[in-house]
Coordinates of C-alpha atoms in Angstrom, one line a residue:
M59 CA 107.4 83.2 102.3
T60 CA 110.3 84.6 104.4
I61 CA 111.2 88.2 103.8
A62 CA 114.8 89.3 104.6
I63 CA 114.0 92.0 107.2
G64 CA 113.9 92.6 111.0
S65 CA 116.8 90.9 112.7
S66 CA 118.5 90.4 109.3
R67 CA 119.4 94.1 108.7
A68 CA 123.0 93.0 108.7
E69 CA 122.3 90.5 105.9
T70 CA 120.4 93.1 103.9
R71 CA 123.3 95.6 104.3
E72 CA 125.7 92.8 103.1
E73 CA 123.5 92.2 100.0
L74 CA 123.3 95.9 99.3
S75 CA 127.1 96.4 99.6
T76 CA 128.1 93.3 97.5
T77 CA 125.5 93.4 94.6
A78 CA 125.9 95.4 91.4
F79 CA 122.5 96.9 91.1
D80 CA 120.9 98.3 88.0
L81 CA 119.0 100.9 89.9
L82 CA 119.4 102.5 93.4
V83 CA 116.3 104.4 94.5
I84 CA 116.9 106.8 97.4
G85 CA 113.7 107.6 99.2
G86 CA 110.9 105.2 100.2
G87 CA 107.8 107.5 99.8
I88 CA 105.1 107.4 97.3
L89 CA 107.4 107.8 94.3
G90 CA 110.3 105.7 95.5
T91 CA 108.3 102.7 96.4
S92 CA 106.3 102.8 93.2
V93 CA 109.3 103.1 90.9
T94 CA 111.1 100.3 92.9
W95 CA 108.0 98.1 92.4
M96 CA 107.9 98.8 88.7
A97 CA 111.6 98.3 88.2
A98 CA 111.5 95.0 90.1
Q99 CA 108.6 93.9 88.0
A100 CA 110.6 94.7 84.9
G101 CA 113.3 92.2 86.0
L102 CA 115.9 94.7 87.1
R103 CA 118.2 94.4 90.1
V104 CA 116.8 97.3 92.2
A105 CA 117.6 98.6 95.7
M106 CA 115.7 101.1 97.7
V107 CA 116.9 102.9 100.9
D108 CA 115.3 105.5 103.1
A109 CA 116.8 107.7 105.8
G110 CA 113.7 107.1 107.9
D111 CA 110.9 104.6 107.7
F112 CA 109.1 103.8 104.4
A113 CA 106.5 106.5 103.9
G114 CA 107.6 107.9 107.2
A115 CA 107.3 111.6 106.2
T116 CA 104.7 113.2 103.9
S117 CA 103.6 109.9 102.2
S118 CA 101.9 108.9 105.5
A119 CA 100.7 112.5 106.2
S120 CA 98.1 112.6 103.4
S121 CA 94.3 113.2 103.4
K122 CA 94.0 109.3 103.1
L123 CA 92.0 109.8 99.8
V124 CA 92.1 107.9 96.6
H125 CA 90.1 110.4 94.5
G126 CA 89.4 111.9 91.1
G127 CA 89.9 115.4 92.3
L128 CA 86.5 117.2 92.2
R129 CA 88.2 120.6 92.6
Y130 CA 90.2 120.1 89.4
L131 CA 86.9 120.5 87.5
Q132 CA 86.9 124.1 88.8
T133 CA 90.0 124.8 86.7
G134 CA 88.7 122.9 83.7
N135 CA 91.2 120.0 83.9
V136 CA 88.7 117.3 82.8
K137 CA 91.4 115.1 81.3
L138 CA 93.2 114.9 84.7
V139 CA 90.0 114.0 86.5
A140 CA 89.3 111.2 84.0
E141 CA 92.8 109.8 84.4
N142 CA 92.5 110.0 88.2
H143 CA 89.2 108.2 88.1
R144 CA 90.6 105.4 86.0
E145 CA 93.5 104.8 88.4
R146 CA 91.2 105.2 91.4
R147 CA 88.9 102.5 90.1
A148 CA 91.8 100.2 89.2
L149 CA 93.1 100.4 92.8
A150 CA 89.7 99.8 94.3
A151 CA 88.7 96.9 92.0
D152 CA 91.9 95.1 90.9
I153 CA 95.0 96.3 92.8
A154 CA 94.0 96.8 96.5
P155 CA 90.3 96.3 97.2
H156 CA 91.3 95.0 100.6
L157 CA 92.9 98.5 101.4
V158 CA 90.9 101.0 99.4
K159 CA 87.2 101.4 100.2
P160 CA 84.4 103.5 98.7
L161 CA 83.1 106.5 100.5
T162 CA 80.2 108.9 99.8
F163 CA 81.0 112.6 99.9
L164 CA 78.6 115.5 100.5
V165 CA 79.2 119.1 99.4
P166 CA 77.0 121.2 101.7
I167 CA 75.5 124.2 100.0
Y168 CA 74.9 127.1 102.4
K169 CA 73.1 130.4 101.9
G170 CA 75.7 132.9 100.7
G171 CA 78.2 130.2 100.0
P172 CA 80.8 130.4 97.1
H173 CA 78.9 127.9 94.9
G174 CA 75.2 127.4 94.1
A175 CA 73.2 124.2 93.9
A176 CA 72.9 124.3 90.1
K177 CA 76.6 124.7 89.6
L178 CA 77.6 122.0 92.1
G179 CA 74.9 119.7 90.9
A180 CA 76.3 120.0 87.4
G181 CA 79.8 119.5 88.7
V182 CA 79.1 116.3 90.6
F183 CA 77.1 114.9 87.7
L184 CA 80.1 115.5 85.4
Y185 CA 82.5 114.1 88.0
S186 CA 80.5 110.9 88.2
A187 CA 80.2 110.7 84.4
L188 CA 84.0 110.9 84.1
S189 CA 84.1 107.8 86.3
V190 CA 81.5 106.2 84.0
F191 CA 79.0 106.3 86.9
G192 CA 81.0 103.6 88.6
D193 CA 80.1 105.1 92.0
G194 CA 76.5 106.1 91.1
M195 CA 75.2 109.3 89.7
G196 CA 76.2 112.6 91.2
K197 CA 73.1 114.5 92.4
V198 CA 71.7 117.1 94.8
I199 CA 69.8 116.1 97.9
T200 CA 67.7 118.0 100.5
P201 CA 69.0 119.3 103.8
H202 CA 66.9 116.6 105.6
Q203 CA 68.6 113.8 103.5
A204 CA 72.0 115.3 104.2
L205 CA 71.5 115.4 107.9
A206 CA 70.5 111.8 107.9
K207 CA 73.9 110.9 106.4
V208 CA 75.9 113.3 108.6
P209 CA 74.0 114.2 111.8
A210 CA 76.9 116.5 112.8
L211 CA 76.2 118.7 109.8
R212 CA 75.5 122.3 110.7
P213 CA 71.8 122.9 109.7
E214 CA 71.7 126.7 109.8
G215 CA 71.4 128.1 106.3
L216 CA 71.8 124.7 104.7
R217 CA 70.1 124.9 101.3
A218 CA 71.0 121.5 99.9
A219 CA 74.0 119.1 99.4
A220 CA 75.7 117.7 96.3
V221 CA 76.6 114.0 96.5
Y222 CA 79.4 112.2 94.8
G223 CA 81.5 109.0 95.3
D224 CA 85.3 108.6 95.9
H225 CA 87.5 106.2 97.9
Q226 CA 89.8 106.3 101.0
M227 CA 92.6 104.2 102.4
N228 CA 95.2 104.1 105.2
D229 CA 98.2 105.5 103.4
S230 CA 100.8 103.8 105.7
R231 CA 99.3 100.4 105.0
V232 CA 99.3 100.9 101.3
A233 CA 102.9 102.0 101.5
V234 CA 104.0 98.9 103.5
M235 CA 102.1 96.6 101.1
T236 CA 103.8 98.3 98.1
V237 CA 107.2 97.8 99.6
R238 CA 106.3 94.1 100.2
A239 CA 105.1 93.8 96.6
A240 CA 108.5 95.2 95.4
V241 CA 110.4 92.7 97.6
D242 CA 108.2 89.9 96.3
A243 CA 109.2 91.0 92.8
G244 CA 112.9 90.8 93.8
A245 CA 113.8 94.2 95.2
T246 CA 116.3 94.7 98.1
V247 CA 115.1 97.4 100.6
L248 CA 116.3 98.9 103.8
N249 CA 114.8 101.7 105.9
H250 CA 116.6 103.9 108.5
A251 CA 119.6 104.0 106.1
E252 CA 120.8 107.5 105.5
V253 CA 122.8 108.6 102.4
V254 CA 125.9 110.5 103.6
G255 CA 127.6 110.8 100.2
L256 CA 127.4 109.8 96.6
R257 CA 129.7 107.4 94.8
K258 CA 131.1 108.8 91.5
T259 CA 133.1 107.2 88.7
S260 CA 134.6 109.6 86.2
G261 CA 132.2 112.2 87.3
T262 CA 129.1 110.0 87.0
V263 CA 127.0 109.1 90.0
T264 CA 127.3 105.3 90.4
G265 CA 126.0 104.7 93.9
A266 CA 125.8 106.0 97.4
E267 CA 127.6 105.8 100.8
L268 CA 125.1 105.1 103.6
R269 CA 125.0 104.9 107.4
D270 CA 122.6 102.7 109.3
R271 CA 120.8 105.1 111.7
L272 CA 120.0 102.3 114.1
D273 CA 123.5 101.0 114.9
G274 CA 125.8 103.4 113.0
T275 CA 127.2 100.9 110.5
E276 CA 128.5 102.5 107.4
F277 CA 128.3 100.7 104.0
G278 CA 127.9 101.5 100.3
V279 CA 125.7 100.6 97.4
S280 CA 126.8 100.6 93.7
A281 CA 124.3 100.9 90.8
R282 CA 124.3 101.8 87.1
L283 CA 121.8 104.5 87.8
V284 CA 120.7 106.4 90.9
L285 CA 117.2 107.9 91.4
N286 CA 116.8 110.6 93.9
A287 CA 113.2 110.3 95.1
T288 CA 113.7 112.0 98.5
G289 CA 110.7 114.3 98.3
P290 CA 111.3 117.5 100.3
W291 CA 115.0 116.6 100.5
V292 CA 115.4 116.3 96.7
D293 CA 117.5 119.5 96.4
H294 CA 119.7 118.5 99.4
L295 CA 120.7 115.3 97.5
R296 CA 121.1 117.2 94.2
R297 CA 123.6 119.5 96.0
M298 CA 125.5 116.4 97.0
E299 CA 125.8 115.6 93.3
D300 CA 126.5 119.3 92.3
P301 CA 127.1 121.9 95.0
D302 CA 126.0 124.6 92.5
A303 CA 122.7 122.9 91.7
A304 CA 119.9 125.5 91.5
P305 CA 116.7 124.9 93.6
S306 CA 114.2 122.9 91.6
I307 CA 111.2 122.8 94.0
R308 CA 109.3 124.7 96.7
L309 CA 107.3 123.3 99.6
S310 CA 103.8 123.7 100.8
K311 CA 102.7 122.5 104.2
G312 CA 99.5 120.6 104.7
A313 CA 98.3 119.9 108.2
H314 CA 95.5 117.6 109.4
L315 CA 93.7 116.8 112.7
V316 CA 92.2 113.5 113.9
L317 CA 89.3 113.8 116.4
R318 CA 87.1 111.3 118.3
R319 CA 83.8 110.9 116.6
H320 CA 80.6 111.1 118.7
E321 CA 78.2 109.4 116.3
P322 CA 78.4 107.4 113.1
W323 CA 79.0 109.3 109.8
K324 CA 77.6 107.7 106.6
A325 CA 79.4 110.1 104.4
A326 CA 82.3 112.6 104.3
L327 CA 82.1 116.3 103.8
T328 CA 83.9 118.5 101.2
T329 CA 83.1 122.0 102.3
P330 CA 83.9 124.9 100.0
I331 CA 85.8 127.6 101.8
D332 CA 86.1 130.0 98.9
K333 CA 86.0 129.7 95.1
Y334 CA 88.9 127.2 95.0
R335 CA 89.7 125.8 98.4
V336 CA 87.8 123.1 100.3
S337 CA 87.9 121.7 103.8
F338 CA 87.6 117.9 104.3
A339 CA 85.8 116.2 107.2
I340 CA 86.2 112.5 106.7
P341 CA 85.2 109.5 108.8
W342 CA 88.4 107.5 109.1
E343 CA 89.6 104.7 111.4
D344 CA 86.5 105.2 113.7
H345 CA 87.5 108.8 114.0
L346 CA 87.1 112.1 112.1
L347 CA 89.9 113.4 109.9
L348 CA 89.9 117.1 109.2
G349 CA 92.1 119.2 106.8
T350 CA 93.9 120.5 105.2
T351 CA 96.1 123.7 105.1
D352 CA 98.1 124.9 102.1
E353 CA 100.9 127.4 102.9
A354 CA 104.5 127.9 101.8
Y355 CA 107.1 126.2 104.0
E356 CA 110.8 127.1 104.0
G357 CA 112.1 125.4 107.2
D358 CA 113.8 122.1 107.8
P359 CA 111.6 119.4 106.2
A360 CA 112.3 117.1 109.2
A361 CA 110.9 119.6 111.6
V362 CA 107.5 120.2 109.9
S363 CA 104.6 119.9 112.4
P364 CA 101.2 121.4 112.9
T365 CA 101.2 124.8 114.6
E366 CA 98.6 126.4 116.9
A367 CA 97.6 128.5 113.9
D368 CA 97.2 125.4 111.7
I369 CA 94.9 123.8 114.4
A370 CA 92.8 126.9 114.7
Q371 CA 92.5 127.3 111.0
I372 CA 91.4 123.6 110.5
L373 CA 88.8 123.8 113.2
D374 CA 87.5 127.1 112.0
E375 CA 87.2 126.0 108.4
A376 CA 85.6 122.7 109.5
G377 CA 83.1 124.8 111.5
H378 CA 81.7 126.2 108.3
A379 CA 79.7 122.9 108.0
V380 CA 80.3 120.8 111.2
R381 CA 78.6 121.5 114.5
D382 CA 80.7 122.9 117.3
E383 CA 80.2 119.9 119.6
Q384 CA 82.1 117.7 117.1
L385 CA 85.0 120.1 117.0
R386 CA 86.1 120.3 120.6
R387 CA 89.9 120.5 121.2
E388 CA 89.7 117.9 123.9
D389 CA 88.6 115.4 121.2
I390 CA 91.8 115.8 119.2
T391 CA 93.7 112.6 119.3
Y392 CA 96.4 113.4 116.8
A393 CA 97.7 116.2 114.6
F394 CA 100.1 115.8 111.8
A395 CA 101.6 117.7 108.9
G396 CA 103.3 116.9 105.6
L397 CA 105.0 118.8 102.8
R398 CA 103.8 119.0 99.2
V399 CA 106.6 119.2 96.7
L400 CA 105.8 121.7 94.0
P401 CA 107.6 123.0 91.0
G402 CA 109.9 125.9 91.8
G403 CA 108.8 129.4 90.7
P404 CA 106.8 132.5 91.8
G405 CA 103.2 132.7 92.9
D406 CA 101.0 131.4 95.6
V407 CA 101.7 127.7 96.5
A408 CA 97.9 127.0 96.7
A409 CA 97.7 127.9 92.9
A410 CA 100.8 125.9 91.9
K411 CA 100.4 122.9 89.7
R412 CA 100.5 119.5 91.4
E413 CA 102.8 117.9 88.9
T414 CA 105.9 115.6 89.0
V415 CA 109.2 117.4 88.6
V416 CA 112.0 115.4 86.9
T417 CA 115.6 116.7 86.5
R418 CA 118.9 115.1 85.6
G419 CA 122.1 116.4 87.2
S420 CA 125.6 116.9 86.0
G421 CA 126.6 113.5 87.4
G422 CA 123.7 111.7 85.6
M423 CA 121.6 111.2 88.8
L424 CA 117.9 111.6 88.0
S425 CA 115.8 113.5 90.6
V426 CA 112.1 113.2 90.8
A427 CA 109.6 114.9 93.1
G428 CA 105.8 115.2 93.4
G429 CA 103.1 112.6 93.1
K430 CA 100.1 111.5 95.0
W431 CA 98.6 108.2 96.2
T432 CA 95.7 108.1 93.7
T433 CA 98.0 107.9 90.7
Y434 CA 101.1 106.5 92.4
R435 CA 101.3 103.4 90.1
H436 CA 100.8 105.5 87.0
I437 CA 103.5 108.0 88.1
G438 CA 105.9 105.2 89.0
K439 CA 105.4 103.7 85.6
H440 CA 105.9 107.0 83.9
V441 CA 109.1 107.7 85.9
F442 CA 110.4 104.2 85.2
D443 CA 109.8 104.6 81.5
T444 CA 111.7 107.8 81.6
L445 CA 114.7 106.0 83.3
A446 CA 114.5 103.2 80.7
R447 CA 114.8 105.7 77.8
L448 CA 117.6 107.9 79.1
P449 CA 120.3 108.7 76.6
G450 CA 123.0 106.0 76.7
R451 CA 120.5 103.5 78.1
P452 CA 122.1 103.3 81.6
L453 CA 119.6 100.5 82.6
G454 CA 120.5 98.5 79.4
D455 CA 118.2 97.2 76.7
E456 CA 117.0 94.0 78.5
I457 CA 114.0 95.3 80.3
A458 CA 110.9 93.2 80.5
D459 CA 107.4 94.6 79.9
I460 CA 105.4 95.3 83.1
L461 CA 102.1 93.6 83.5
P462 CA 99.2 96.1 83.4
V463 CA 97.7 94.8 86.6
V464 CA 99.6 93.4 89.5
P465 CA 97.7 93.4 92.8
L466 CA 99.2 94.3 96.1
P467 CA 99.8 91.4 98.6
G468 CA 96.7 90.3 100.5
L469 CA 94.2 90.8 97.7
A470 CA 90.9 89.5 99.0
S471 CA 87.4 90.7 99.9
P472 CA 87.7 92.2 103.3
E473 CA 84.2 91.1 104.2
A474 CA 85.1 87.5 103.4
V475 CA 88.3 87.7 105.3
A476 CA 86.5 89.2 108.4
M477 CA 83.8 86.5 108.3
R478 CA 86.4 83.7 108.0
L479 CA 88.5 85.2 110.9
W480 CA 85.4 85.4 113.0
T481 CA 84.0 81.9 112.3
D482 CA 87.2 80.0 112.1
R483 CA 87.4 79.1 115.8
E484 CA 85.1 77.6 118.4
R485 CA 82.3 80.0 119.5
S486 CA 83.8 80.4 122.9
A487 CA 87.2 81.4 121.5
R488 CA 86.1 83.5 118.5
M489 CA 88.0 86.7 117.5
D490 CA 86.2 89.9 118.5
P491 CA 84.3 90.9 115.3
L492 CA 85.7 94.5 115.5
V493 CA 89.3 93.1 115.6
A494 CA 88.5 90.7 112.7
R495 CA 87.1 93.6 110.6
H496 CA 90.2 95.7 111.5
L497 CA 92.6 93.0 110.4
A498 CA 90.7 92.3 107.2
T499 CA 90.7 95.9 106.1
H500 CA 94.4 96.5 106.9
Y501 CA 95.9 93.2 105.7
G502 CA 93.5 91.4 103.4
S503 CA 94.2 87.7 103.3
I504 CA 97.5 88.3 105.1
A505 CA 95.3 88.6 108.2
F506 CA 95.3 84.8 108.2
D507 CA 99.1 84.9 108.9
L508 CA 98.3 86.9 112.0
A509 CA 95.5 84.5 113.0
R510 CA 98.2 81.7 112.8
L511 CA 100.4 83.7 115.2
I512 CA 97.5 83.9 117.6
R513 CA 96.8 80.2 117.4
E514 CA 100.5 79.6 118.3
D515 CA 100.4 82.2 121.1
P516 CA 96.9 83.2 122.2
A517 CA 98.4 86.2 124.1
L518 CA 99.1 87.8 120.7
G519 CA 95.3 88.1 120.2
E520 CA 95.0 90.6 123.0
R521 CA 94.5 94.2 122.2
I522 CA 97.5 96.5 122.6
H523 CA 95.3 99.1 124.2
P524 CA 91.7 98.2 125.4
E525 CA 90.2 101.2 123.5
G526 CA 91.5 100.2 120.1
P527 CA 91.3 97.2 117.7
D528 CA 95.1 96.8 117.2
I529 CA 96.4 93.5 118.7
W530 CA 99.9 92.3 119.7
A531 CA 100.1 90.0 116.7
Q532 CA 100.3 93.1 114.5
A533 CA 103.3 94.4 116.4
V534 CA 105.1 91.0 116.1
Y535 CA 104.2 90.8 112.4
A536 CA 105.4 94.3 111.9
R537 CA 108.8 93.5 113.5
D538 CA 109.3 90.2 111.6
H539 CA 107.7 90.9 108.2
E540 CA 107.1 94.6 107.7
W541 CA 110.5 96.3 108.5
A542 CA 109.3 97.9 111.7
A543 CA 112.5 98.7 113.6
T544 CA 111.4 101.6 116.0
V545 CA 108.5 102.2 118.2
D546 CA 107.2 104.9 115.9
D547 CA 107.3 102.5 113.0
V548 CA 104.8 100.3 114.9
V549 CA 102.5 102.8 116.6
R550 CA 102.3 105.4 113.7
R551 CA 102.5 103.4 110.5
R552 CA 102.0 99.6 111.1
T553 CA 99.0 100.1 113.5
T554 CA 96.5 102.8 114.2
L555 CA 97.6 103.4 117.9
T556 CA 98.9 106.9 117.3
V557 CA 96.0 108.3 115.3
R558 CA 93.7 107.0 118.0
G559 CA 95.7 108.7 120.7
L560 CA 96.5 105.3 122.2
D561 CA 100.3 105.3 122.1
T562 CA 100.7 105.8 125.8
P563 CA 104.1 105.7 127.5
E564 CA 103.2 102.2 128.8
V565 CA 102.2 101.0 125.3
R566 CA 105.4 102.5 123.8
A567 CA 107.6 100.9 126.5
R568 CA 106.0 97.4 125.9
I569 CA 106.5 97.8 122.1
A570 CA 110.1 98.9 122.6
A571 CA 110.7 95.8 124.7
L572 CA 109.2 93.7 121.9
L573 CA 111.5 95.3 119.3
G574 CA 114.5 94.9 121.6
T575 CA 115.1 98.7 121.7
G576 CA 113.8 99.3 125.2

């Protein structure tokens, strides 16, 4: 299949400016990509644009978890946890088993800690029961058993550890695959296309004026309905519709660190910091992911970044359970921050509800904010159903039913794909098993398309950086089939170069040359 991307940005702009769309989605994060996918599945003519890259902001700055939300049990929200579990297991079993993988979590219980063994034991048992024991039974283990799973665990004062199961993923890869699924279903998409104004007909928003940030081309898109899914920028776009629009959201910053790992971890850590907050230490992409913070943010959303205070806080909180030698600053390969979009109102952001905010403006534009990866399909379907039932039926009455389960592209067993990649060639020319495993768990069966590129040009099988598993075929594939138009698109979101600290000036220069931007 050929996807209209890469060098065909001009063709995509032409399609966007000459087609009468049913729905224009502005914003290509968690919510925007999900709603676009659902609308395309329902047979609508849908377009999606983003001022940056798809999932280029907060949607690729998550904790990389697909989880039920153990801490929600603390507030008694059993129904929410059960819903999260259902969606988590659907993603892991039917939608994206090639991208979502199971992970065991330990909750270390220390002398003088905020929670005792009995309470946490009951909590993880209930948590596993709400997932119908699909990940085994939650239980409490001894300090010796905990240290066998996580040797970097701090032993002083360790009384026990509660054990439960969840899943993790690479959020950037899930985002790209969701965009691809939407395009496969008929959507038209373009990244690096900034909205500079809204089109109005008799006071009703009927499209948007855009500027291609890569070459400055200006163009417009017309649609029967416009959805503002711009996340932290949602109120900025609402003010384009109505300069007097009152604020609808507030923002909370969440920062994370990625560190080199000195030894294998067989489990992740969820460490209670106080009665409600936890600190995560998660093995991810052969590294260790630490986080997160939760504090009010009032600055420019585009300027959000981890501060020295964030880094100190994350390391300090991780140090409640992780040995000092695993928390050295010189081992930090990457630090990133994103913004949670929360309902407007008073009070501490850490206590604010994580819920989807939906508003309709004076010009008929629907604005939606909030959401998370675990339930992104469910939220996308809910928002789409809301659009379909709006007064006056702006999307019309001819809307097809959406199938309950549509897998993301590349659906396959990653173990089978890795084995096939490794055994497909003569023994002397076999793919490095680490590279094969990397491709299998980031592309699924699409990894065979990359293998074909390597057969045509063996140089594409070489590693981009000798210390990481990413290969040049990925950069070429990102350019030609995954909408990668800038160096950051490739090194941050189509590969793992940045998180591993391997996006050196030389690597970036070579990728710029490959993209034709150098």
